Amino acid sequence: MAATQQSAAVEDSATRPGGASIRSSLTRWFFIGLSLLFLAALLLAPLATVFATALDKGVRAYVRSFADPDTAAALRLTLITALVVVPLNTVFGLAASWAIAKFEFHGKSFFITLIDLPLAVSPVISGLIFVLLFGLHGWFGTWLQDHDISVIFALPGIILATMFVTFPYVARELIPLMQQLGNDEEEAAITLGAGGWMTFFRVTLPKVRWGLVYGVILCNARAMGEFGAVSVVSGHIRGLTNTMPLHIEILYNEYNFVGAFAVASLLTLLAVLTLVVKTLVERTGYRRR
Amino acid sequence: MSKFRQPSVLPGFGLTFGFTTFFLSALVLLPLAALVLMAASMHWSDFVHVVLSPRAIGSYRLSFGASFLAASINLVFGFIIAWTLVRYEFPGRKLIDALIDMPFALPTAVSGIALTTVFAQNGWIGRYLEPLGIKVAYTWIGVTVALTLIGMPFVVRSVQPALLEVQRDLEDAAETLGAGRFYVFRRIILPTVLPALLTGFTLAFARAVGEYGSVIFIAGNLPMKTEITPLLIVIHLEEFDYKGAAALGFVMLVISFVMLLTINLLQAWGRRRLVHSTR
């Protein structure tokens, strides 16, 4: 919606009387130039560096860096984590958006604020809270040790911290979308005798599917890329509890720049893919209306 | 007893609300409560000793100073970029518009090592700044650069929709009546986008204060000089000083809450102004 509005605004500017005067075209290029310069230095240069450094020693060295068993282990751990976290947060996001967008209840805005909470908290604190609960000197530390369960410095801790950090993403995409699309179709379906689940799967899900796709993709990108929270709970055990971002840090600190940037290039491609999906989803959203 | 929720023909409120509340409590509220309780269980003097130690104060100065500076830079450039995207057509506009969200999607560790490489002494940009005597990597300037990148989308994405609300007729009318560009900006454009600008600023600032991944690579991480507060928490944890970490974490959590409240108030203010102007 915003994209269409924006295109309309741009066209409006182009056809405005006086739009071709020298002074207005000077300001125009001044603004465009300044924006591009700022983005080039801060965004494009680092992005290009990722690929330039990864391919610095040639394609062979780039490919070879993925053969490192520790890199492969980091890749696997990241995939496992995302595979657990993303479905759980998707189910949560669907439930939360149904409760919030379909019904009116007291304290709704406070409830939404609580869901957004993980976004406002520093990633380090997101990790810290789980260490305080499950770490050796934490609340359940002794109990867990007695029962020989490890949470911190192990997979469960990594999953918990990642889940906390990526918790709001699907819900945040779906809530405004469901609110905007309204309840008319659902109410019609229920009135005509459809069950709740049938209404959800046959009416609501198709209505919000593109928003859901973007929410899931964004949640996945954040889950695979989370650094701060996971860094606190992981213990950095090579080949065991190192996710891809943590492995990047280790390789980088060992001056293995090709290796570090090779792993980074994968995550960068994932980020690019996420933005492509976002752009596509926005386009379908505007065609539908 | 007044009804908790308004009646509706749609089913599933109990199930979804219950599930959401359970998940939210177990994953978010309970762990955060653990942090608060851990900090509260400390003796008052121990707590003060940790959170007001010279090293902690040095880290606050850097974290808040650099975050404030970065958010201010974003206030200016975020407005310029949003203005460029909303008002002008140029080749690649849609691509740039899509790229604005890059810092949201890019893992912080990646932006951290990439920025460090670009701004290091022999980096693409660093090598031109070095002869001028400007060191970016491993100084507070580098911290500010990283935090600027992280906060940039917040300001642009807040301001873009607000700029679309600016009534062009008013601008035209003002110009016809002889108002200069700057006057139009100050009296028509700025008042409309002010709540959005401030919201974006606060969002960028809040995000920057807690940022960890992209900063630790480009900061030198020297105590008192280039050590951010989140890093100090990690250092406490690595020394198994849970209480010290919890105390600093508590301070940051309180600050996050205050900022969340500010953002909500700013957004409510923005909505109220919008309703006024369309009436």
Coordinates of C-alpha atoms in Angstrom, one line a residue:
Chain A
M1 CA 0.0 0.0 0.0
A2 CA 2.8 2.4 1.0
A3 CA 4.6 1.5 -2.2
T4 CA 1.7 2.4 -4.4
Q5 CA 1.2 5.6 -2.5
Q6 CA 4.9 6.4 -2.8
S7 CA 4.9 5.8 -6.6
A8 CA 1.9 8.1 -6.9
A9 CA 3.7 10.8 -4.9
V10 CA 6.8 10.5 -7.2
E11 CA 4.7 10.8 -10.3
D12 CA 2.9 13.7 -8.9
S13 CA 6.3 15.5 -8.3
A14 CA 7.4 14.7 -11.9
T15 CA 4.4 16.4 -13.5
R16 CA 4.3 19.4 -11.2
P17 CA 4.6 22.8 -12.8
G18 CA 8.0 24.3 -12.0
G19 CA 9.4 20.9 -11.5
A20 CA 11.9 21.5 -14.3
S21 CA 13.4 24.8 -13.1
I22 CA 17.1 24.9 -12.6
R23 CA 16.9 25.5 -8.9
S24 CA 14.5 22.7 -8.3
S25 CA 16.6 20.3 -10.3
L26 CA 19.7 21.3 -8.4
T27 CA 18.0 20.6 -5.0
R28 CA 16.7 17.4 -6.5
W29 CA 20.2 16.1 -7.4
F30 CA 21.6 17.5 -4.2
F31 CA 19.2 15.3 -2.2
I32 CA 19.6 12.3 -4.4
G33 CA 23.4 12.6 -4.4
L34 CA 23.6 13.0 -0.6
S35 CA 21.4 10.0 -0.1
L36 CA 23.3 7.8 -2.4
L37 CA 26.7 8.9 -0.9
F38 CA 25.5 8.1 2.6
L39 CA 24.1 4.7 1.6
A40 CA 27.2 3.9 -0.5
A41 CA 29.6 4.5 2.3
L42 CA 27.5 2.9 5.1
L43 CA 25.7 0.1 3.3
L44 CA 26.9 -0.7 -0.2
A45 CA 30.7 -0.7 0.6
P46 CA 30.4 -3.2 3.5
L47 CA 28.1 -5.4 1.4
A48 CA 30.6 -5.4 -1.5
T49 CA 33.4 -6.0 0.9
V50 CA 31.8 -9.2 2.1
F51 CA 32.0 -10.7 -1.4
A52 CA 35.3 -9.1 -2.4
T53 CA 37.1 -10.5 0.7
A54 CA 35.4 -13.9 0.4
L55 CA 36.6 -14.2 -3.2
D56 CA 40.0 -12.5 -2.5
K57 CA 42.0 -15.7 -2.9
G58 CA 39.9 -17.0 -5.8
V59 CA 36.8 -19.1 -6.2
R60 CA 38.7 -22.3 -5.2
A61 CA 39.7 -21.0 -1.8
Y62 CA 36.1 -19.7 -1.3
V63 CA 34.6 -23.1 -2.0
R64 CA 37.3 -24.9 0.0
S65 CA 36.5 -22.9 3.1
F66 CA 33.2 -24.7 3.4
A67 CA 35.0 -28.1 3.5
D68 CA 36.3 -27.2 6.9
P69 CA 34.5 -29.6 9.3
D70 CA 34.0 -26.8 11.9
T71 CA 32.3 -24.7 9.3
A72 CA 30.1 -27.5 8.2
A73 CA 29.2 -28.2 11.9
A74 CA 28.3 -24.5 12.3
L75 CA 26.1 -24.6 9.3
R76 CA 24.3 -27.7 10.6
L77 CA 23.8 -26.2 14.0
T78 CA 22.3 -23.1 12.5
L79 CA 20.0 -25.1 10.3
I80 CA 18.8 -27.3 13.3
T81 CA 18.2 -24.2 15.4
A82 CA 16.2 -22.5 12.7
L83 CA 14.2 -25.7 12.0
V84 CA 13.1 -25.8 15.7
V85 CA 12.6 -22.1 16.3
V86 CA 10.9 -20.9 13.1
P87 CA 7.9 -23.4 13.2
L88 CA 7.3 -22.7 16.9
N89 CA 7.4 -19.0 16.5
T90 CA 5.1 -19.3 13.4
V91 CA 2.5 -21.2 15.4
F92 CA 2.8 -18.6 18.2
G93 CA 2.5 -15.7 15.6
L94 CA -0.7 -17.2 14.1
A95 CA -2.2 -17.7 17.6
A96 CA -1.3 -14.3 18.8
S97 CA -2.5 -12.5 15.7
W98 CA -5.8 -14.4 15.8
A99 CA -6.4 -13.5 19.4
I100 CA -5.4 -9.9 18.9
A101 CA -6.8 -9.1 15.4
K102 CA -10.1 -11.0 15.6
F103 CA -11.3 -9.9 19.1
E104 CA -11.7 -6.8 21.1
F105 CA -10.5 -7.1 24.7
H106 CA -9.2 -5.0 27.6
G107 CA -5.5 -4.2 27.7
K108 CA -4.9 -5.2 24.1
S109 CA -2.3 -2.5 23.4
F110 CA -0.4 -3.5 26.5
F111 CA -0.5 -7.1 25.4
I112 CA 1.0 -6.1 22.0
T113 CA 3.7 -4.1 23.8
L114 CA 4.6 -7.3 25.8
I115 CA 4.9 -9.3 22.5
D116 CA 7.2 -6.6 21.1
L117 CA 9.3 -6.6 24.3
P118 CA 12.1 -8.9 22.9
L119 CA 12.8 -6.3 20.2
A120 CA 13.4 -3.6 22.8
V121 CA 15.8 -5.7 24.9
S122 CA 19.5 -5.9 24.1
P123 CA 20.6 -9.2 22.6
V124 CA 23.1 -9.6 25.4
I125 CA 20.3 -9.4 28.0
S126 CA 18.2 -11.9 25.9
G127 CA 21.1 -14.4 26.4
L128 CA 21.8 -13.3 30.0
I129 CA 18.3 -14.1 31.3
F130 CA 18.6 -17.8 30.2
V131 CA 22.0 -18.0 31.8
L132 CA 20.5 -16.7 35.1
L133 CA 17.8 -19.3 34.9
F134 CA 19.7 -22.4 33.7
G135 CA 23.4 -21.5 34.1
L136 CA 25.6 -23.3 36.6
H137 CA 25.0 -20.6 39.3
G138 CA 21.5 -19.9 38.0
W139 CA 18.1 -20.7 39.6
F140 CA 17.8 -24.2 38.2
G141 CA 21.6 -24.7 37.7
T142 CA 22.1 -27.2 40.5
W143 CA 19.0 -29.2 39.7
L144 CA 19.9 -29.4 36.1
Q145 CA 23.4 -30.6 37.0
D146 CA 22.1 -33.2 39.3
H147 CA 19.9 -34.6 36.5
D148 CA 22.7 -34.3 34.0
I149 CA 20.8 -31.9 31.7
S150 CA 22.8 -29.2 30.0
V151 CA 21.0 -26.2 28.7
I152 CA 23.6 -23.4 28.7
F153 CA 26.6 -24.1 26.5
A154 CA 24.4 -26.6 24.6
L155 CA 21.7 -26.8 22.0
P156 CA 18.7 -26.1 24.2
G157 CA 20.1 -22.8 25.4
I158 CA 20.9 -21.7 21.8
I159 CA 17.4 -22.6 20.8
L160 CA 15.8 -20.8 23.8
A161 CA 17.8 -17.6 23.2
T162 CA 17.1 -17.6 19.5
M163 CA 13.4 -18.2 20.1
F164 CA 13.3 -15.3 22.5
V165 CA 15.0 -12.9 20.1
T166 CA 12.9 -13.9 17.0
F167 CA 9.7 -14.3 19.0
P168 CA 7.8 -11.2 17.8
Y169 CA 8.5 -11.3 14.0
V170 CA 5.7 -13.4 12.6
A171 CA 3.1 -11.9 15.0
R172 CA 4.2 -8.4 14.1
E173 CA 3.7 -9.0 10.4
L174 CA 0.3 -10.7 10.8
I175 CA -1.4 -8.5 13.4
P176 CA -1.6 -5.3 11.3
L177 CA -2.4 -7.3 8.2
M178 CA -5.3 -9.2 9.8
Q179 CA -6.6 -6.0 11.4
Q180 CA -6.6 -4.3 8.0
L181 CA -8.3 -7.1 6.2
G182 CA -11.1 -7.3 8.7
N183 CA -13.3 -10.1 9.9
D184 CA -16.2 -10.0 7.4
E185 CA -15.3 -13.2 5.5
E186 CA -14.6 -15.2 8.7
E187 CA -17.9 -14.1 10.2
A188 CA -19.7 -15.1 7.0
A189 CA -18.0 -18.5 7.0
I190 CA -18.9 -19.2 10.7
T191 CA -22.5 -18.0 10.1
L192 CA -22.8 -20.3 7.2
G193 CA -21.8 -23.2 9.5
A194 CA -18.1 -23.7 8.9
G195 CA -16.1 -24.8 11.9
G196 CA -13.4 -22.7 13.5
W197 CA -10.5 -24.7 12.1
M198 CA -12.0 -24.8 8.6
T199 CA -12.6 -21.0 8.7
F200 CA -8.9 -20.6 9.7
F201 CA -7.5 -22.8 7.0
R202 CA -9.8 -22.0 4.2
V203 CA -10.5 -18.3 4.8
T204 CA -8.0 -16.6 7.0
L205 CA -4.8 -18.4 6.0
P206 CA -5.3 -17.7 2.2
K207 CA -6.1 -14.1 3.1
V208 CA -2.9 -13.4 5.0
R209 CA -0.6 -15.9 3.2
W210 CA 1.9 -13.4 1.8
G211 CA 2.3 -11.6 5.0
L212 CA 2.8 -14.9 6.7
V213 CA 5.5 -15.9 4.1
Y214 CA 7.4 -12.7 4.8
G215 CA 7.1 -13.0 8.5
V216 CA 8.4 -16.5 8.4
I217 CA 11.3 -15.6 6.1
L218 CA 12.2 -12.6 8.3
C219 CA 12.0 -14.8 11.4
N220 CA 14.2 -17.3 9.7
A221 CA 16.8 -14.7 8.7
R222 CA 17.0 -13.3 12.2
A223 CA 17.1 -16.8 13.7
M224 CA 20.1 -17.8 11.5
G225 CA 21.9 -14.5 12.0
E226 CA 21.4 -13.9 15.7
F227 CA 24.8 -13.2 17.4
G228 CA 24.6 -11.4 20.7
A229 CA 22.1 -13.6 22.5
V230 CA 23.5 -16.9 21.2
S231 CA 27.0 -15.8 21.9
V232 CA 26.2 -15.4 25.6
V233 CA 24.6 -18.9 26.0
S234 CA 26.7 -20.9 23.5
G235 CA 30.1 -21.2 25.2
H236 CA 31.8 -21.1 21.8
I237 CA 32.8 -24.7 21.6
R238 CA 34.2 -25.3 18.1
G239 CA 32.3 -27.7 16.0
L240 CA 29.8 -28.2 18.8
T241 CA 28.0 -25.1 19.9
N242 CA 29.1 -22.6 17.3
T243 CA 26.4 -21.3 15.0
M244 CA 27.3 -19.6 11.8
P245 CA 27.6 -16.0 13.2
L246 CA 29.7 -17.3 16.1
H247 CA 31.9 -19.2 13.7
I248 CA 32.4 -16.0 11.7
E249 CA 33.7 -14.3 14.8
I250 CA 36.2 -17.1 15.5
L251 CA 37.5 -17.3 12.0
Y252 CA 37.8 -13.5 11.9
N253 CA 39.7 -13.4 15.1
E254 CA 42.1 -16.0 13.7
Y255 CA 42.7 -13.7 10.7
N256 CA 41.2 -16.3 8.5
F257 CA 39.4 -13.6 6.5
V258 CA 38.5 -15.7 3.5
G259 CA 36.8 -18.3 5.7
A260 CA 35.1 -15.7 7.9
F261 CA 33.7 -13.7 4.9
A262 CA 32.8 -16.9 3.0
V263 CA 30.4 -17.9 5.9
A264 CA 29.3 -14.2 6.0
S265 CA 28.6 -14.3 2.3
L266 CA 26.1 -17.1 2.9
L267 CA 24.3 -15.1 5.5
T268 CA 24.4 -12.0 3.3
L269 CA 22.8 -13.9 0.5
L270 CA 20.1 -15.0 2.9
A271 CA 19.5 -11.4 3.9
V272 CA 19.3 -10.4 0.2
L273 CA 16.8 -13.2 -0.4
T274 CA 14.7 -12.0 2.5
L275 CA 14.5 -8.5 1.0
V276 CA 13.6 -9.9 -2.4
V277 CA 10.7 -11.9 -0.8
K278 CA 9.7 -8.7 1.0
T279 CA 9.6 -6.7 -2.2
L280 CA 7.6 -9.5 -4.0
V281 CA 5.2 -9.7 -1.1
E282 CA 4.6 -6.0 -1.1
R283 CA 3.9 -6.2 -4.9
T284 CA 1.3 -8.9 -4.6
G285 CA -0.3 -7.0 -1.7
Y286 CA -0.8 -4.0 -4.0
R287 CA -2.1 -6.1 -6.9
R288 CA -4.8 -7.6 -4.8
R289 CA -6.3 -4.3 -3.9
Chain B
M1 CA -18.0 -7.5 36.5
S2 CA -17.5 -5.8 33.2
K3 CA -16.8 -8.1 30.3
F4 CA -13.1 -8.8 29.5
R5 CA -13.8 -9.0 25.9
Q6 CA -16.6 -7.9 23.5
P7 CA -18.8 -10.7 22.2
S8 CA -18.0 -12.0 18.7
V9 CA -19.3 -14.9 16.5
L10 CA -15.7 -16.0 15.8
P11 CA -14.4 -18.9 17.8
G12 CA -11.0 -19.7 19.2
F13 CA -10.4 -16.7 21.6
G14 CA -9.8 -18.9 24.6
L15 CA -7.4 -21.2 22.7
T16 CA -5.3 -18.6 21.0
F17 CA -5.3 -16.1 23.9
G18 CA -4.4 -18.8 26.3
F19 CA -1.6 -20.2 24.1
T20 CA -0.2 -16.7 23.5
T21 CA -0.3 -15.9 27.1
F22 CA 1.4 -19.1 28.1
F23 CA 4.1 -18.9 25.5
L24 CA 4.7 -15.2 26.3
S25 CA 5.0 -15.9 30.0
A26 CA 7.2 -18.9 29.7
L27 CA 9.6 -17.6 27.2
V28 CA 9.7 -13.8 27.8
L29 CA 8.1 -12.7 31.1
L30 CA 9.5 -15.4 33.4
P31 CA 13.1 -15.1 32.2
L32 CA 12.9 -11.3 32.4
A33 CA 11.5 -11.7 35.9
A34 CA 14.5 -13.9 36.8
L35 CA 16.8 -11.0 35.9
V36 CA 14.9 -8.5 37.9
L37 CA 14.7 -10.8 41.0
M38 CA 18.4 -11.6 40.7
A39 CA 19.2 -7.9 40.7
A40 CA 16.8 -7.3 43.5
S41 CA 18.4 -10.0 45.6
M42 CA 21.6 -8.1 45.7
H43 CA 22.6 -6.0 48.6
W44 CA 22.0 -2.3 47.8
S45 CA 25.6 -1.4 48.3
D46 CA 26.8 -4.2 46.0
F47 CA 24.4 -3.2 43.4
V48 CA 25.6 0.4 43.5
H49 CA 29.2 -0.7 43.5
V50 CA 28.6 -2.6 40.2
V51 CA 26.4 -0.1 38.3
L52 CA 28.3 3.0 39.4
S53 CA 31.8 1.6 39.1
P54 CA 34.1 3.8 37.0
R55 CA 34.3 1.1 34.3
A56 CA 30.5 0.9 34.1
I57 CA 30.2 4.6 33.9
G58 CA 32.8 4.7 31.2
S59 CA 30.7 2.2 29.3
Y60 CA 27.5 4.1 29.7
R61 CA 29.2 7.2 28.4
L62 CA 30.3 5.4 25.2
S63 CA 27.0 3.5 24.8
F64 CA 24.7 6.4 25.3
G65 CA 27.0 9.0 23.7
A66 CA 27.6 7.1 20.5
S67 CA 24.0 5.9 20.3
F68 CA 22.8 9.5 20.7
L69 CA 25.2 10.8 18.1
A70 CA 24.3 7.9 15.7
A71 CA 20.6 8.5 16.1
S72 CA 21.2 12.2 15.5
I73 CA 23.1 11.5 12.3
N74 CA 20.2 9.3 11.3
L75 CA 17.7 12.0 12.1
V76 CA 19.3 14.2 9.4
F77 CA 20.2 11.6 6.8
G78 CA 17.2 9.5 7.4
F79 CA 15.0 12.5 6.6
I80 CA 17.1 13.2 3.5
I81 CA 16.8 9.6 2.3
A82 CA 13.1 9.4 3.0
W83 CA 12.5 12.7 1.2
T84 CA 14.6 11.5 -1.8
L85 CA 12.6 8.3 -2.0
V86 CA 9.2 9.9 -1.6
R87 CA 9.6 12.9 -3.8
Y88 CA 12.1 12.2 -6.6
E89 CA 12.3 9.7 -9.4
F90 CA 15.7 8.5 -10.4
P91 CA 17.2 5.3 -11.8
G92 CA 17.4 2.6 -9.1
R93 CA 15.0 4.3 -6.7
K94 CA 13.1 1.1 -6.1
L95 CA 16.3 -0.9 -5.5
I96 CA 17.5 1.7 -3.0
D97 CA 14.1 1.6 -1.3
A98 CA 14.3 -2.2 -0.9
L99 CA 18.0 -1.9 0.3
I100 CA 17.0 0.4 3.2
D101 CA 15.8 -2.7 5.2
M102 CA 19.2 -4.4 4.7
P103 CA 20.5 -3.7 8.3
F104 CA 17.3 -5.4 9.6
A105 CA 18.0 -8.5 7.6
L106 CA 21.8 -8.7 7.7
P107 CA 23.2 -10.5 10.7
T108 CA 25.0 -8.1 13.1
A109 CA 28.2 -10.1 13.0
V110 CA 28.4 -9.7 9.2
S111 CA 27.9 -6.0 9.3
G112 CA 30.4 -5.8 12.1
I113 CA 33.3 -7.5 10.3
A114 CA 32.3 -5.8 7.0
L115 CA 32.3 -2.3 8.5
T116 CA 35.6 -3.0 10.3
T117 CA 37.2 -4.1 7.0
V118 CA 35.9 -1.0 5.1
F119 CA 37.0 1.5 7.8
A120 CA 40.3 -0.2 8.8
Q121 CA 43.5 1.7 7.9
N122 CA 43.9 -0.1 4.6
G123 CA 40.1 -0.5 3.9
W124 CA 38.2 1.0 1.0
I125 CA 37.2 4.1 3.0
G126 CA 39.6 4.0 5.9
R127 CA 42.6 4.5 3.7
Y128 CA 41.3 7.9 2.6
L129 CA 40.5 9.0 6.2
E130 CA 43.8 7.9 7.6
P131 CA 45.9 10.7 5.9
L132 CA 43.4 13.2 7.3
G133 CA 44.2 11.9 10.8
I134 CA 40.7 10.3 11.2
K135 CA 40.9 6.9 12.8
V136 CA 37.5 5.1 12.6
A137 CA 38.1 1.4 13.3
Y138 CA 38.9 0.6 16.9
T139 CA 37.8 4.1 18.2
W140 CA 34.5 5.6 19.4
I141 CA 34.0 6.9 15.8
G142 CA 33.8 3.3 14.6
V143 CA 31.2 2.5 17.3
T144 CA 29.2 5.5 16.1
V145 CA 29.5 4.3 12.4
A146 CA 28.2 0.8 13.3
L147 CA 25.3 2.2 15.4
T148 CA 24.4 4.6 12.6
L149 CA 24.1 1.7 10.1
I150 CA 22.0 -0.3 12.6
G151 CA 19.6 2.6 13.3
M152 CA 19.2 4.0 9.7
P153 CA 16.2 1.9 8.6
F154 CA 14.2 3.0 11.7
V155 CA 14.2 6.7 10.9
V156 CA 13.7 6.2 7.1
R157 CA 10.8 3.8 7.6
S158 CA 9.1 6.0 10.2
V159 CA 9.4 9.2 8.1
Q160 CA 8.4 7.8 4.7
P161 CA 4.7 7.3 5.5
A162 CA 4.6 10.6 7.3
L163 CA 6.0 12.5 4.3
L164 CA 3.3 11.0 2.2
E165 CA 0.8 12.7 4.5
V166 CA 2.2 16.2 3.9
Q167 CA -0.5 18.1 2.0
R168 CA 1.0 19.3 -1.2
D169 CA -1.7 21.9 -1.7
L170 CA -0.5 23.6 1.4
E171 CA 3.1 23.7 0.1
D172 CA 1.8 25.1 -3.2
A173 CA -0.3 27.6 -1.5
A174 CA 2.5 28.8 0.7
E175 CA 4.9 29.1 -2.3
T176 CA 2.3 31.0 -4.3
L177 CA 2.0 33.4 -1.3
G178 CA 5.7 34.0 -1.5
A179 CA 7.1 31.7 1.2
G180 CA 10.7 30.5 0.7
R181 CA 11.7 26.9 0.6
F182 CA 13.0 26.9 4.1
Y183 CA 9.9 28.6 5.5
V184 CA 7.7 25.9 3.8
F185 CA 9.9 23.3 5.3
R186 CA 9.8 24.7 8.8
R187 CA 6.1 25.6 8.9
I188 CA 4.4 22.9 6.8
I189 CA 6.7 19.8 6.3
L190 CA 8.4 19.7 9.7
P191 CA 5.3 19.9 11.8
T192 CA 3.7 17.0 9.9
V193 CA 6.7 14.7 10.1
L194 CA 7.9 15.7 13.6
P195 CA 6.3 12.9 15.5
A196 CA 7.6 10.3 13.0
L197 CA 11.1 11.8 13.1
L198 CA 11.1 11.7 16.9
T199 CA 9.7 8.1 16.9
G200 CA 12.4 7.0 14.4
F201 CA 15.1 8.8 16.5
T202 CA 14.0 7.0 19.7
L203 CA 13.7 3.6 17.9
A204 CA 17.2 4.0 16.5
F205 CA 18.6 5.2 19.8
A206 CA 16.9 2.3 21.7
R207 CA 18.2 -0.3 19.3
A208 CA 21.7 1.3 19.3
V209 CA 22.1 1.3 23.1
G210 CA 21.6 -2.5 23.3
E211 CA 23.5 -3.3 20.1
Y212 CA 26.3 -5.9 20.5
G213 CA 27.3 -7.8 17.4
S214 CA 28.1 -5.1 14.9
V215 CA 29.9 -3.0 17.5
I216 CA 32.4 -5.4 19.2
F217 CA 34.3 -5.9 16.0
I218 CA 34.8 -2.3 15.1
A219 CA 35.3 -1.1 18.7
G220 CA 38.7 -1.6 20.3
N221 CA 37.0 -2.9 23.4
L222 CA 39.4 -1.1 25.7
P223 CA 38.0 -0.6 29.2
M224 CA 36.9 3.0 29.9
K225 CA 37.5 4.0 26.3
T226 CA 35.9 1.8 23.7
E227 CA 33.9 -0.7 25.8
I228 CA 30.1 -0.7 25.4
T229 CA 27.8 -1.6 28.3
P230 CA 26.5 -4.9 26.7
L231 CA 30.2 -6.0 26.3
L232 CA 30.7 -5.3 30.0
I233 CA 27.8 -7.6 30.8
V234 CA 29.4 -10.3 28.8
I235 CA 32.7 -9.8 30.6
H236 CA 30.9 -10.1 34.0
L237 CA 29.3 -13.4 32.8
E238 CA 32.5 -14.8 31.5
E239 CA 33.9 -14.3 35.0
F240 CA 30.8 -16.1 36.4
D241 CA 29.8 -13.0 38.1
Y242 CA 26.1 -13.5 37.5
K243 CA 25.0 -10.8 40.0
G244 CA 27.2 -8.2 38.4
A245 CA 25.9 -9.1 35.0
A246 CA 22.3 -9.1 36.3
A247 CA 22.8 -5.6 37.9
L248 CA 24.0 -4.1 34.7
G249 CA 21.4 -6.0 32.8
F250 CA 18.7 -4.6 35.1
V251 CA 19.9 -1.0 34.4
M252 CA 19.7 -1.6 30.7
L253 CA 16.3 -3.2 31.0
V254 CA 14.9 -0.2 32.9
I255 CA 16.3 2.1 30.2
S256 CA 14.7 -0.1 27.5
F257 CA 11.3 0.1 29.3
V258 CA 11.5 3.9 29.5
M259 CA 12.3 4.1 25.8
L260 CA 9.5 1.7 24.9
L261 CA 7.1 3.9 26.8
T262 CA 8.5 7.0 25.1
I263 CA 8.0 5.4 21.7
N264 CA 4.4 4.5 22.5
L265 CA 3.7 8.0 23.6
L266 CA 5.3 9.5 20.5
Q267 CA 3.3 7.3 18.3
A268 CA 0.1 8.1 20.1
W269 CA 1.0 11.8 19.7
G270 CA 1.6 11.3 15.9
R271 CA -1.8 9.5 15.5
R272 CA -3.6 12.3 17.3
R273 CA -2.0 15.0 15.1
L274 CA -2.9 13.0 12.0
V275 CA -6.5 12.8 13.0
H276 CA -6.5 16.6 13.7
S277 CA -5.1 17.5 10.3
T278 CA -7.5 15.3 8.3
R279 CA -10.5 16.7 10.1

